[in-house]
PDB file of C-alpha atoms in Angstrom:
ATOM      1  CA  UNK A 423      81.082 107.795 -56.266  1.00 60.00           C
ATOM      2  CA  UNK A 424      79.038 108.568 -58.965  1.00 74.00           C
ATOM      3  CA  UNK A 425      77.867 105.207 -61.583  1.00 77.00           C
ATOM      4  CA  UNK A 426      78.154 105.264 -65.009  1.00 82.00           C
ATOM      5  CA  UNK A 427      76.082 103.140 -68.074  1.00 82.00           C
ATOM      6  CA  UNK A 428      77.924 102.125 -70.879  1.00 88.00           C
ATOM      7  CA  UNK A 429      76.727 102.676 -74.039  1.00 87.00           C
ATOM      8  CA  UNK A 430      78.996 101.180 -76.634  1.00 92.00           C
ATOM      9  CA  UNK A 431      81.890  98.308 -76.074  1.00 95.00           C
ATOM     10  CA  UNK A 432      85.333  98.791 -75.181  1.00 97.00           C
ATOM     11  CA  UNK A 433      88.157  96.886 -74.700  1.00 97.00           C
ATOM     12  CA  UNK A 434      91.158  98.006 -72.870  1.00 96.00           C
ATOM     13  CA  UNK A 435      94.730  99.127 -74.689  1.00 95.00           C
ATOM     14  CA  UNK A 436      96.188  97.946 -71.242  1.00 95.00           C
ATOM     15  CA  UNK A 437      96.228  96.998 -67.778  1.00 94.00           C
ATOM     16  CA  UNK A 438      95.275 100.372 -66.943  1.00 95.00           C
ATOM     17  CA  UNK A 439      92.094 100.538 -67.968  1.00 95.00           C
ATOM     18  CA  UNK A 440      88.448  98.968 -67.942  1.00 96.00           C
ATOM     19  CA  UNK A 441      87.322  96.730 -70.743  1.00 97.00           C
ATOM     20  CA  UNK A 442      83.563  96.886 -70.659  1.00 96.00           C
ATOM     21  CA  UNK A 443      80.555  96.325 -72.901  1.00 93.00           C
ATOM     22  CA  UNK A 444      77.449  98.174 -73.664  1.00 89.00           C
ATOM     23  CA  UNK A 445      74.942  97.891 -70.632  1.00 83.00           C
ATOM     24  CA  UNK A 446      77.597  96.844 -67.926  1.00 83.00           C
ATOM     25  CA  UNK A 447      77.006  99.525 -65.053  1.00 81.00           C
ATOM     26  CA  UNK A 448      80.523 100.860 -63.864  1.00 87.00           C
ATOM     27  CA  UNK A 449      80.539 102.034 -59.990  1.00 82.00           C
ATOM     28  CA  UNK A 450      82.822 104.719 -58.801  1.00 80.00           C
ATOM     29  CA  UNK A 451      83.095 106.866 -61.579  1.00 82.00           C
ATOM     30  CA  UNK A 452      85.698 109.424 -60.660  1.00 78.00           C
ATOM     31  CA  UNK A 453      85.658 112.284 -63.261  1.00 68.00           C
ATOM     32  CA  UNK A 454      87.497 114.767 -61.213  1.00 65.00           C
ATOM     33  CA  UNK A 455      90.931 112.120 -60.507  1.00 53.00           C
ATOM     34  CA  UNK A 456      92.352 113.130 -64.247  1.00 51.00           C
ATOM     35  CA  UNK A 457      92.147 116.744 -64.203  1.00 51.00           C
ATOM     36  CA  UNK A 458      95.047 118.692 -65.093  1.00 51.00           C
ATOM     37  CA  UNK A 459      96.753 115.762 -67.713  1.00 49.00           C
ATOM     38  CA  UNK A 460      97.565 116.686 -70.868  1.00 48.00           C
ATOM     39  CA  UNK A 461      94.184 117.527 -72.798  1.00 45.00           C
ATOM     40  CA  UNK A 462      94.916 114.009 -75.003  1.00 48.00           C
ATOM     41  CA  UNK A 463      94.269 112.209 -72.193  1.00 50.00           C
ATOM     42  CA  UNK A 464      91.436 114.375 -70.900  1.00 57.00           C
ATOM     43  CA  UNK A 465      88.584 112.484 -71.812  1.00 84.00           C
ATOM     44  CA  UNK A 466      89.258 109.408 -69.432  1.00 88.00           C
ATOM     45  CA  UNK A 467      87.545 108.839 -66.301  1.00 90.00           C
ATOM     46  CA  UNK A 468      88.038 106.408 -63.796  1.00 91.00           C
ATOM     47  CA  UNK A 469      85.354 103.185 -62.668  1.00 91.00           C
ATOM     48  CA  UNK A 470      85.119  99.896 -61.217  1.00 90.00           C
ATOM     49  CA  UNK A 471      83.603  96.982 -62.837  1.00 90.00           C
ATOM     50  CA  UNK A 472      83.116  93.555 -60.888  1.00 86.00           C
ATOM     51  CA  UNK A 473      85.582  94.184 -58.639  1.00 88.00           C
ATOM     52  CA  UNK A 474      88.205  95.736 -61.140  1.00 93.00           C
ATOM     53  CA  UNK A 475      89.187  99.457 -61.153  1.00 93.00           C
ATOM     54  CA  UNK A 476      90.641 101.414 -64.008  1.00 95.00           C
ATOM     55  CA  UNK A 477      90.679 104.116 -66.808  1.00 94.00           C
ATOM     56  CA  UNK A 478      87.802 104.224 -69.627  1.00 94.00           C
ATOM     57  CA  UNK A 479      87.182 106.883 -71.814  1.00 93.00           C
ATOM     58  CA  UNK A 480      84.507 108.987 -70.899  1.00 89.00           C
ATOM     59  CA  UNK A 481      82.274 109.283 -74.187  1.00 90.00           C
ATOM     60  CA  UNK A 482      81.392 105.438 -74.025  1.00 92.00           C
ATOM     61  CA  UNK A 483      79.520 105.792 -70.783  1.00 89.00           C
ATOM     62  CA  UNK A 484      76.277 107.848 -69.412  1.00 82.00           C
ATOM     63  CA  UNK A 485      76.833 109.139 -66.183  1.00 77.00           C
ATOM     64  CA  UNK A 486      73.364 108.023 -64.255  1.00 72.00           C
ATOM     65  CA  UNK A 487      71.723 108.988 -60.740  1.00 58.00           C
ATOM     66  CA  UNK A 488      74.215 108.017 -57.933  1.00 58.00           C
ATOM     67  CA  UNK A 489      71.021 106.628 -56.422  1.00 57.00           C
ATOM     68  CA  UNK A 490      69.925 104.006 -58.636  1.00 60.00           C
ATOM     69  CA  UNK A 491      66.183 103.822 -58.824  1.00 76.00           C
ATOM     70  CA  UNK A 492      63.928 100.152 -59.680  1.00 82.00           C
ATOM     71  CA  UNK A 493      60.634 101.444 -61.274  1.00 85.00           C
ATOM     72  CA  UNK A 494      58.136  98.850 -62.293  1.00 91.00           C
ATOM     73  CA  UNK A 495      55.674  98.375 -65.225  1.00 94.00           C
ATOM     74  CA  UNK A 496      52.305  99.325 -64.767  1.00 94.00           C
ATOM     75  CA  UNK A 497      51.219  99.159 -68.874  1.00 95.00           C
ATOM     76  CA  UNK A 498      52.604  97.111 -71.702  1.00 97.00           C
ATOM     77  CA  UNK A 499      54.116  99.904 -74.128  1.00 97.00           C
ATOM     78  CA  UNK A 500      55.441  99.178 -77.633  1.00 97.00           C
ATOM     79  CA  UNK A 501      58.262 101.350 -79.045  1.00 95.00           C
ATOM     80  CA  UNK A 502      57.871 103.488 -81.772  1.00 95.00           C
ATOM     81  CA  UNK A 503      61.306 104.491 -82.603  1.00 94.00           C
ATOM     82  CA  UNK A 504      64.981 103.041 -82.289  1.00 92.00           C
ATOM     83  CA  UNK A 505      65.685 104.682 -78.572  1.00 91.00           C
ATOM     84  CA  UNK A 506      62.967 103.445 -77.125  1.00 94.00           C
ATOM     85  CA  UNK A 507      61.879 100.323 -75.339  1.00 96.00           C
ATOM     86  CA  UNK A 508      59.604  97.496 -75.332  1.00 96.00           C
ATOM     87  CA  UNK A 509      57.864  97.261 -71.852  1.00 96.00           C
ATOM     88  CA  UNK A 510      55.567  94.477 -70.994  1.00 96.00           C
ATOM     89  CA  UNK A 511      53.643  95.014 -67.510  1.00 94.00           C
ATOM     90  CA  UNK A 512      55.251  93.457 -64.265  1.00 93.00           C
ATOM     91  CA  UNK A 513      58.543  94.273 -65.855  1.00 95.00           C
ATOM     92  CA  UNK A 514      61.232  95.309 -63.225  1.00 93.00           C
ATOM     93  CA  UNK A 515      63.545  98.804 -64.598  1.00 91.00           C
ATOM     94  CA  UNK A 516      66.381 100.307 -63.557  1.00 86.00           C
ATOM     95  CA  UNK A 517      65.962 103.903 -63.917  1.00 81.00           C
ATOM     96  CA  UNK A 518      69.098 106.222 -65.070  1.00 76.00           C
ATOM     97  CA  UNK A 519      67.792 109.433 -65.777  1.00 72.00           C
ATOM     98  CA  UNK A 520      64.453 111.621 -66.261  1.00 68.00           C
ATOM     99  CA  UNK A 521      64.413 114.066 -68.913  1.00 65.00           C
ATOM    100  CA  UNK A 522      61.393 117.197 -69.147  1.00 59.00           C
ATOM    101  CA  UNK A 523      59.234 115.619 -71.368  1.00 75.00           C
ATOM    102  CA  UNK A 524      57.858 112.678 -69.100  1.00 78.00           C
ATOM    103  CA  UNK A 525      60.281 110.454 -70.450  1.00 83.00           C
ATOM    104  CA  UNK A 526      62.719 107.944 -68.143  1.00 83.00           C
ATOM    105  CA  UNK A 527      66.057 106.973 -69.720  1.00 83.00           C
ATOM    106  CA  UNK A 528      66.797 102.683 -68.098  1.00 87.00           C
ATOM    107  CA  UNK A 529      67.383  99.392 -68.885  1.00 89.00           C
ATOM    108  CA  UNK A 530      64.411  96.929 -68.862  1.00 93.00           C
ATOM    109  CA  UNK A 531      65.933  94.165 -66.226  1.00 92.00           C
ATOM    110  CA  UNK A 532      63.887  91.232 -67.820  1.00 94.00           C
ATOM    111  CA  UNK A 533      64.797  91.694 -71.770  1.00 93.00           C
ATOM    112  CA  UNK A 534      68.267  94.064 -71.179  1.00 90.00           C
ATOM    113  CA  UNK A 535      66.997  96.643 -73.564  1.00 92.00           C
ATOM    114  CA  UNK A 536      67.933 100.044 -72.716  1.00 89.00           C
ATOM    115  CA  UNK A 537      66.625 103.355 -74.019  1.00 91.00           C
ATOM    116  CA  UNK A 538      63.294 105.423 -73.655  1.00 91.00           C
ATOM    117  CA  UNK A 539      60.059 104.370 -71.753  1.00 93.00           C
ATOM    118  CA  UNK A 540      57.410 107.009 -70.347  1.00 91.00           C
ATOM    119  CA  UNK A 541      57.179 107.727 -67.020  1.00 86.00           C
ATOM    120  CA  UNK A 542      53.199 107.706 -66.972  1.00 90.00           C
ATOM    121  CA  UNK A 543      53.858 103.699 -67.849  1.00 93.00           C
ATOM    122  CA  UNK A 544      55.858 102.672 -64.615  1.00 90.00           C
ATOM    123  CA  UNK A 545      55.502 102.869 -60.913  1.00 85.00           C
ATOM    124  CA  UNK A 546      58.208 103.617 -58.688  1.00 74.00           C
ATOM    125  CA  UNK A 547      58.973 100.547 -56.241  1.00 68.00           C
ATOM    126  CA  UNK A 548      57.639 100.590 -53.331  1.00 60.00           C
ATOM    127  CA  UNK A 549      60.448 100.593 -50.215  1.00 48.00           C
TER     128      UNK A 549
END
């Protein structure tokens, strides 16, 4: 299945869903399982989080690259606004997703920042 980054906290109604907070990685994202419910309930996906499975609702997480990418810093870069990130070279990132404008979208594994870094400042890990 598909993995999933949340980006804000949550904490489950019941023991049907997934409490989570922001920068927990949720495996197994199932968007398709709740089609045809009642459009209320719509917006909830399902996930696993260490070990747990259940419903979360789907605007509190990023759906990121099924294949999760490590990048590594090449240059220290200093962030310039709030969605971006502090890198500082030798730093290990997870990579979530690449937009057009040579900008990578991960969490910095050393600090646990997430947001904006650009590409031109990391190296893909080597195999």
């Amino acid at each position: 299945g598909k993995i999933a980054i949340a980006i804000y906290d949550y904490t489950a109604k019941d023991n049907t869903e997934l409490s989570f907070s922001r920068g927990d990685i949720i495996s197994n994202i199932d968007d398709n399982s709740l089609e045809g419910v009642t459009p209320s309930v719509s917006h909830w996906i399902e996930g696993e989080l260490r070990g747990t499975k259940g419903c979360l609702p789907r605007n509190y997480v990023e759906i990121i690259f099924k294949d999760v990418e490590r990048v590594y810093v090449e240059y220290d870069f200093v962030p310039e606004t709030d969605d971006e990130i502090a890198l500082r070279g030798g730093d290990e990132l997870t990579l979530f997703t690449v937009s057009g404008d040579g900008w990578f979208r991960g969490r910095n594994e050393v600090t646990g920042e997430i947001g904006l870094f650009p590409q031109n400042y990391v190296r893909i890990k080597d195999s």
